[in-house]
Amino acid sequence: MTDISGWKDKILFTPGPLTTSKTVKTAMLRDLGSRDFEFIKIIKDIRVKLLEAGQVEGKGYEAIIMQGSGTFSIEAVLSSAIPPDGINFIIINGAYGKRIAKICDILKIKTLIYECPENTTPDLKEIDSVLKKNNDITTVSVIHCETTTGIINPIKEIGEIVSKYKKTYFVDAMSSFGAVPADLDECRIDFLVSSANKCIEGVPGFGFILAKKQSLLKTKGMARTLTLDIYDQWEGLEKNGQFRFTPPTHSLIAFHQALMELEQEGGVESRGARYKLNYQTLIAGMRKMGFKEYLTPEDQGYIITSFRYPLNSNFNFENFYEKLNKLDYVIYPGKVSNADCFRIGNIGRIFPTDVKALLAAIHNVLDEMEVSLL
Ligand SMILES: Cc1ncc(COP(=O)(O)O)c(C=O)c1O
């Protein structure tokens, strides 16, 4: 038998999979049948709690859980909710916006792209003007927290414009949902996607879609795939509470526990407040050591922060990463396309004390590498 008594978790300062609580991990030590009454009750509970987290319980929205990572749920929405002759207007300021465009290319969905620099939020006037000029646009897609940099896009303001032109509005809120409060109805969102292993602090295994029911009903019969059909998936869950195909039972049980822990923490606002504290602790410490953030503070969200590589010839990211990893701190490589950066996530079951411990480790590693920033 494997002896797990000596196992020690590393602390993940990543955007997911991320550090989870011991109770969330322990919840997975159960085998439940996917058609078991208890499991069906768990699924029902999860779906209600997700709507609560999006502030739309009882407001004409539905929660659909989809097997796979978050991208599967994004692909599910794009391939189910955009009509064959539709046009997806994609607002891009990072790698995840580009991924939506790539999925559309593969699905042969026509797109219209508005790309702005990765360190700026999109210009609302430009969005309005594109929608005014292109009446054949059916859908508008945007990322909420573009995890490439950590920038937060103004989904409510964009939603007002999208609704003025009566288009379908899709938001990828993968790394923000559960920690950056947003009332989906107020933001005029038709479809929002996030996943288990982000701010709700569950383990990987599935994503979920929060859909305005009216918009969801229109997707009937439109899906390009069997497995990612959001209408059929929803109908199955509604009919008998079950999944059409094998669900990740253990990660769903863990997620149920994670949602209860979100409630115990005080809900989305309180979770956001803890992450904000993590973020403030992080940037204060990093700035003190001489690191510079990629974004200006006005655009920087509290989910994840991109730091520029220090201008010191002794600095080598792989080496830096490995040394921190040996000390049990996992940070994240950069994704910004035009600058050398690395990222540190503020989300997951981590607290300011963990961030302070990471900062001390970074200080020691820099000393060891003979990298002076000041
Ligand atoms: C904004 C955003 N979209 C999509 C994804 C992709 O999610 P997954 O890796 O679970 O497919 C991520 C992952 O971090 C993300 O941050």
Coordinates of C-alpha atoms and ligand atoms in Angstrom, one line a residue:
M1 CA 0.0 0.0 0.0
T2 CA 1.2 3.5 -0.8
D3 CA 2.3 5.3 2.4
I4 CA 0.9 8.9 2.1
S5 CA 1.9 9.9 5.7
G6 CA 5.1 11.7 4.4
W7 CA 3.4 13.5 1.5
K8 CA 3.6 17.2 1.7
D9 CA 1.6 19.5 -0.6
K10 CA 3.5 22.3 -2.4
I11 CA 1.8 25.6 -2.2
L12 CA 0.4 26.5 -5.7
F13 CA 0.5 30.2 -6.6
T14 CA -1.0 29.3 -9.9
P15 CA -4.3 30.0 -11.6
G16 CA -5.4 26.4 -11.3
P17 CA -5.2 23.6 -10.5
L18 CA -4.6 25.4 -7.2
T19 CA -4.2 24.7 -3.6
T20 CA -7.3 23.2 -2.1
S21 CA -8.3 22.7 1.5
K22 CA -7.7 19.4 3.3
T23 CA -11.4 18.9 3.7
V24 CA -12.0 19.3 -0.1
K25 CA -9.3 16.7 -0.8
T26 CA -10.8 14.4 1.9
A27 CA -14.3 14.7 0.4
M28 CA -12.9 12.7 -2.6
L29 CA -12.3 9.6 -0.5
R30 CA -15.8 8.4 -1.4
D31 CA -17.0 6.2 -4.1
L32 CA -20.5 7.2 -5.1
G33 CA -22.5 5.7 -8.0
S34 CA -23.3 8.3 -10.7
R35 CA -27.0 7.2 -10.4
D36 CA -27.0 7.1 -6.6
F37 CA -29.7 9.3 -4.9
E38 CA -27.0 11.0 -2.8
F39 CA -25.0 11.9 -5.8
I40 CA -28.0 13.2 -7.6
K41 CA -28.8 15.4 -4.6
I42 CA -25.2 16.7 -4.6
I43 CA -25.5 17.7 -8.3
K44 CA -28.8 19.5 -7.7
D45 CA -27.2 21.4 -4.8
I46 CA -24.2 22.3 -6.8
R47 CA -26.3 23.7 -9.6
V48 CA -28.3 25.9 -7.2
K49 CA -25.2 27.1 -5.4
L50 CA -23.6 28.1 -8.7
L51 CA -26.6 30.2 -9.6
E52 CA -26.3 31.8 -6.2
A53 CA -22.7 32.6 -6.7
G54 CA -23.7 34.3 -10.0
Q55 CA -26.4 36.2 -8.2
V56 CA -29.1 34.7 -10.5
E57 CA -30.9 32.1 -8.4
G58 CA -34.6 32.3 -9.4
K59 CA -33.9 34.9 -12.1
G60 CA -34.3 32.8 -15.2
Y61 CA -30.8 31.3 -15.4
E62 CA -29.7 27.6 -15.5
A63 CA -26.5 25.9 -14.4
I64 CA -25.1 23.2 -16.7
I65 CA -22.1 21.1 -15.6
M66 CA -19.9 19.8 -18.3
Q67 CA -17.2 17.1 -18.0
G68 CA -13.6 18.1 -19.0
S69 CA -11.5 21.1 -18.3
G70 CA -12.7 24.7 -18.7
T71 CA -11.9 24.9 -22.4
F72 CA -14.4 22.0 -23.0
S73 CA -17.2 24.2 -21.6
I74 CA -16.0 27.2 -23.7
E75 CA -16.1 24.9 -26.8
A76 CA -19.5 23.6 -25.7
V77 CA -21.0 27.1 -25.7
L78 CA -19.4 28.2 -29.0
S79 CA -20.4 25.0 -30.8
S80 CA -23.9 25.0 -29.3
A81 CA -25.0 28.6 -29.1
I82 CA -23.7 30.2 -32.3
P83 CA -26.0 29.5 -35.3
P84 CA -24.3 27.9 -38.4
D85 CA -24.4 31.3 -40.2
G86 CA -23.6 33.3 -37.1
I87 CA -20.7 35.7 -36.5
N88 CA -18.8 35.8 -33.3
F89 CA -17.4 39.2 -32.5
I90 CA -14.4 38.4 -30.2
I91 CA -12.8 41.0 -28.0
I92 CA -9.2 40.0 -27.4
N93 CA -6.5 41.2 -25.1
G94 CA -4.6 38.1 -24.3
A95 CA -4.1 34.4 -25.0
Y96 CA -7.5 33.2 -23.8
G97 CA -9.3 35.6 -26.1
K98 CA -7.1 34.2 -28.9
R99 CA -8.2 30.7 -27.9
I100 CA -11.8 31.5 -28.5
A101 CA -10.9 32.6 -32.0
K102 CA -9.0 29.4 -32.5
I103 CA -12.0 27.3 -31.4
C104 CA -14.2 29.3 -33.8
D105 CA -11.7 28.7 -36.7
I106 CA -11.8 24.9 -36.1
L107 CA -15.6 25.0 -35.8
K108 CA -15.7 27.1 -39.0
I109 CA -17.6 29.8 -37.2
K110 CA -17.2 33.2 -38.8
T111 CA -15.5 35.7 -36.5
L112 CA -14.9 39.4 -36.3
I113 CA -11.9 40.3 -34.1
Y114 CA -11.2 43.4 -32.1
E115 CA -7.7 43.0 -30.6
C116 CA -6.2 45.5 -28.3
P117 CA -2.8 45.4 -26.5
E118 CA -2.5 43.0 -23.7
N119 CA -1.9 45.7 -21.2
T120 CA -5.1 47.7 -22.0
T121 CA -8.8 47.1 -21.5
P122 CA -10.9 47.3 -24.7
D123 CA -12.3 50.7 -25.9
L124 CA -16.0 50.7 -25.3
K125 CA -16.6 53.2 -28.1
E126 CA -14.8 50.9 -30.6
I127 CA -17.1 48.0 -29.5
D128 CA -20.2 50.1 -30.0
S129 CA -19.0 51.2 -33.4
V130 CA -18.2 47.7 -34.6
L131 CA -21.7 46.5 -33.5
K132 CA -23.3 49.5 -35.1
K133 CA -21.6 48.8 -38.4
N134 CA -22.0 45.0 -38.5
N135 CA -25.6 44.1 -38.0
D136 CA -24.9 40.5 -38.9
I137 CA -22.9 39.8 -35.7
T138 CA -24.8 37.3 -33.6
T139 CA -22.6 36.9 -30.6
V140 CA -20.1 38.9 -28.6
S141 CA -17.4 37.1 -26.6
V142 CA -15.0 38.4 -24.0
I143 CA -12.8 37.2 -21.2
H144 CA -13.5 38.6 -17.7
C145 CA -10.1 38.2 -16.0
E146 CA -7.7 37.7 -18.9
T147 CA -5.3 35.3 -17.0
T148 CA -2.5 36.1 -19.4
T149 CA -1.9 39.3 -17.5
G150 CA -4.5 39.5 -14.7
I151 CA -6.3 42.4 -16.4
I152 CA -10.0 42.6 -15.6
N153 CA -12.2 43.5 -18.6
P154 CA -15.3 45.6 -18.0
I155 CA -18.0 43.0 -18.6
K156 CA -20.9 45.0 -17.3
E157 CA -20.2 48.0 -19.5
I158 CA -19.6 45.7 -22.5
G159 CA -22.9 43.9 -21.6
E160 CA -24.8 47.2 -21.8
I161 CA -23.6 47.7 -25.4
V162 CA -24.2 44.1 -26.4
S163 CA -27.7 44.3 -25.0
K164 CA -28.4 47.6 -26.8
Y165 CA -27.7 45.8 -30.1
K166 CA -29.6 42.7 -28.9
K167 CA -26.7 40.2 -29.4
T168 CA -25.9 37.1 -27.5
Y169 CA -23.2 37.7 -24.9
F170 CA -20.7 35.1 -23.9
V171 CA -18.2 35.7 -21.0
D172 CA -15.3 33.4 -20.2
A173 CA -15.1 34.0 -16.4
M174 CA -12.8 31.0 -15.9
S175 CA -10.4 32.6 -13.4
S176 CA -12.7 35.2 -11.8
F177 CA -16.0 33.5 -11.1
G178 CA -16.5 32.9 -7.4
A179 CA -14.1 35.7 -6.3
V180 CA -14.9 38.8 -8.5
P181 CA -18.6 39.6 -7.7
A182 CA -20.8 39.9 -10.8
D183 CA -24.5 39.8 -11.2
L184 CA -24.9 37.9 -14.4
D185 CA -28.3 39.4 -15.1
E186 CA -27.1 42.9 -14.5
C187 CA -24.2 42.3 -16.8
R188 CA -26.7 41.0 -19.4
I189 CA -24.8 37.8 -19.8
D190 CA -26.4 35.0 -21.8
F191 CA -23.6 32.4 -21.3
L192 CA -20.8 32.4 -18.7
V193 CA -18.2 29.7 -18.3
S194 CA -15.9 28.8 -15.4
S195 CA -14.5 25.6 -14.0
A196 CA -14.1 23.6 -10.8
N197 CA -10.5 24.2 -10.1
K198 CA -10.4 28.0 -10.0
C199 CA -11.9 30.4 -7.4
I200 CA -14.4 28.0 -6.0
E201 CA -11.3 26.0 -4.9
G202 CA -12.3 22.6 -6.2
V203 CA -10.2 20.0 -8.0
P204 CA -10.1 19.7 -11.8
G205 CA -12.6 17.5 -13.7
F206 CA -15.3 19.7 -15.1
G207 CA -16.4 23.1 -16.1
F208 CA -19.8 24.8 -15.8
I209 CA -22.0 27.0 -17.9
L210 CA -24.4 29.5 -16.4
A211 CA -27.0 30.3 -19.1
K212 CA -29.9 32.6 -19.4
K213 CA -32.8 30.1 -19.9
Q214 CA -34.3 32.0 -22.8
S215 CA -31.0 31.9 -24.7
L216 CA -30.3 28.3 -23.7
L217 CA -33.7 27.1 -25.1
K218 CA -32.7 28.6 -28.5
T219 CA -29.7 26.3 -28.7
K220 CA -31.9 23.2 -29.1
G221 CA -30.7 21.1 -32.0
M222 CA -27.9 23.5 -32.9
A223 CA -24.9 21.7 -31.4
R224 CA -22.0 20.5 -33.6
T225 CA -21.1 17.7 -31.3
L226 CA -22.8 15.1 -29.2
T227 CA -20.8 15.3 -26.0
L228 CA -20.6 19.1 -25.8
D229 CA -24.3 19.8 -26.5
I230 CA -25.2 22.2 -23.8
Y231 CA -29.0 21.9 -24.4
D232 CA -28.9 18.1 -24.2
Q233 CA -26.7 18.2 -21.2
W234 CA -29.1 20.6 -19.4
E235 CA -32.1 18.5 -20.4
G236 CA -30.5 15.4 -19.0
L237 CA -29.7 17.1 -15.7
E238 CA -33.2 18.5 -15.5
K239 CA -35.0 15.3 -16.4
N240 CA -33.5 12.9 -13.8
G241 CA -30.6 14.9 -12.3
Q242 CA -28.1 12.6 -14.1
F243 CA -25.3 13.2 -16.5
R244 CA -25.7 11.8 -20.0
F245 CA -22.1 10.3 -19.9
T246 CA -19.9 9.3 -16.9
P247 CA -19.4 12.3 -14.6
P248 CA -16.2 12.9 -12.6
T249 CA -17.9 11.8 -9.4
H250 CA -15.0 12.4 -7.0
S251 CA -14.3 15.9 -8.2
L252 CA -18.0 16.8 -8.0
I253 CA -18.2 15.6 -4.4
A254 CA -15.1 17.7 -3.7
F255 CA -16.7 20.7 -5.4
H256 CA -19.8 20.3 -3.3
Q257 CA -17.6 20.6 -0.2
A258 CA -15.7 23.5 -1.8
L259 CA -19.0 25.4 -2.3
M260 CA -19.9 24.8 1.3
E261 CA -16.5 26.3 2.3
L262 CA -17.2 29.3 0.1
E263 CA -20.4 29.8 2.0
Q264 CA -18.6 29.4 5.3
E265 CA -16.1 32.0 4.2
G266 CA -18.9 34.5 3.7
G267 CA -19.5 34.0 -0.1
V268 CA -18.0 35.6 -3.2
E269 CA -17.4 39.0 -1.6
S270 CA -15.4 37.6 1.3
R271 CA -13.4 35.3 -0.9
G272 CA -12.6 38.2 -3.1
A273 CA -11.5 40.1 0.0
R274 CA -9.1 37.4 1.0
Y275 CA -7.6 37.2 -2.5
K276 CA -7.3 41.0 -2.6
L277 CA -5.3 40.8 0.7
N278 CA -3.1 38.1 -0.8
Y279 CA -2.5 40.4 -3.9
Q280 CA -1.8 43.5 -1.8
T281 CA 0.7 41.5 0.4
L282 CA 2.3 40.1 -2.8
I283 CA 2.8 43.4 -4.6
A284 CA 4.0 45.3 -1.6
G285 CA 6.7 42.6 -1.0
M286 CA 7.6 42.2 -4.6
R287 CA 7.9 46.0 -5.1
K288 CA 10.1 46.2 -2.0
M289 CA 12.5 43.7 -3.6
G290 CA 12.5 45.7 -6.8
F291 CA 10.1 43.7 -9.1
K292 CA 7.9 45.6 -11.5
E293 CA 4.4 44.6 -12.5
Y294 CA 3.5 44.3 -16.2
L295 CA 0.1 46.1 -15.8
T296 CA -0.5 49.5 -14.3
P297 CA -2.3 49.3 -10.9
E298 CA -5.6 50.7 -12.4
D299 CA -5.9 47.7 -14.7
Q300 CA -4.5 45.1 -12.4
G301 CA -7.0 42.6 -10.9
Y302 CA -6.4 40.7 -7.7
I303 CA -6.6 37.2 -9.3
I304 CA -3.1 36.9 -10.7
T305 CA -0.2 39.2 -11.3
S306 CA 2.4 39.3 -14.1
F307 CA 5.8 40.5 -13.1
R308 CA 8.5 41.5 -15.5
Y309 CA 11.8 39.6 -15.5
P310 CA 14.4 41.6 -13.5
L311 CA 16.9 43.4 -15.7
N312 CA 19.9 41.5 -14.3
S313 CA 22.0 39.1 -16.3
N314 CA 22.1 36.5 -13.4
F315 CA 18.3 36.1 -13.6
N316 CA 17.1 33.0 -15.3
F317 CA 13.4 32.1 -15.0
E318 CA 13.8 28.3 -15.2
N319 CA 16.5 28.4 -12.5
F320 CA 14.3 30.8 -10.3
Y321 CA 11.3 28.5 -10.8
E322 CA 13.2 25.4 -9.9
K323 CA 14.7 26.8 -6.8
L324 CA 11.3 28.0 -5.5
N325 CA 9.8 24.6 -6.5
K326 CA 12.4 22.8 -4.4
L327 CA 11.2 24.9 -1.5
D328 CA 7.6 23.8 -2.2
Y329 CA 6.4 27.1 -3.8
V330 CA 5.0 26.7 -7.3
I331 CA 4.8 29.9 -9.4
Y332 CA 3.7 30.2 -13.0
P333 CA 5.5 31.0 -16.2
G334 CA 4.4 34.1 -18.2
K335 CA 2.1 34.2 -21.2
V336 CA 2.4 37.8 -22.3
S337 CA 3.4 37.9 -25.9
N338 CA 5.6 40.9 -26.1
A339 CA 7.4 41.0 -22.7
D340 CA 9.3 38.6 -20.5
C341 CA 7.2 38.0 -17.5
F342 CA 6.3 35.4 -14.9
R343 CA 3.0 35.1 -13.0
I344 CA 2.0 34.6 -9.4
G345 CA -1.5 33.7 -8.6
N346 CA -3.4 34.9 -5.5
I347 CA -6.2 32.4 -5.7
G348 CA -6.8 29.1 -4.0
R349 CA -6.6 28.0 -0.3
I350 CA -3.8 30.5 0.4
F351 CA -3.6 33.3 2.9
P352 CA -1.4 36.4 3.4
T353 CA 0.9 34.3 5.7
D354 CA 1.5 31.9 2.7
V355 CA 2.3 34.9 0.5
K356 CA 4.7 36.3 3.1
A357 CA 6.4 32.9 3.2
L358 CA 6.7 32.9 -0.6
L359 CA 8.2 36.4 -0.5
A360 CA 10.8 35.3 2.0
A361 CA 11.6 32.3 -0.3
I362 CA 11.9 34.6 -3.3
H363 CA 14.3 36.9 -1.4
N364 CA 16.5 34.0 -0.5
V365 CA 16.5 32.5 -4.0
L366 CA 17.5 35.9 -5.5
D367 CA 20.4 36.1 -3.0
E368 CA 21.4 32.6 -4.0
M369 CA 21.3 33.5 -7.7
E370 CA 23.2 36.8 -6.9
V371 CA 20.4 38.8 -8.5
S372 CA 20.2 42.3 -7.1
L373 CA 17.3 44.4 -8.2
L374 CA 17.7 47.6 -6.3
Ligands
LIG1 C1 -9.6 32.9 -18.8 C2 -9.3 31.5 -19.0 N1 -10.0 30.8 -20.0 C3 -9.8 29.6 -20.2 C4 -8.9 28.8 -19.5 C5 -8.7 27.4 -19.8 O1 -9.1 26.5 -18.8 P1 -8.7 25.0 -18.8 O2 -7.2 24.9 -18.8 O3 -9.3 24.5 -17.6 O4 -9.2 24.4 -20.1 C6 -8.2 29.4 -18.5 C7 -7.2 28.7 -17.7 O5 -6.5 29.2 -16.8 C8 -8.4 30.8 -18.2 O6 -7.7 31.4 -17.2

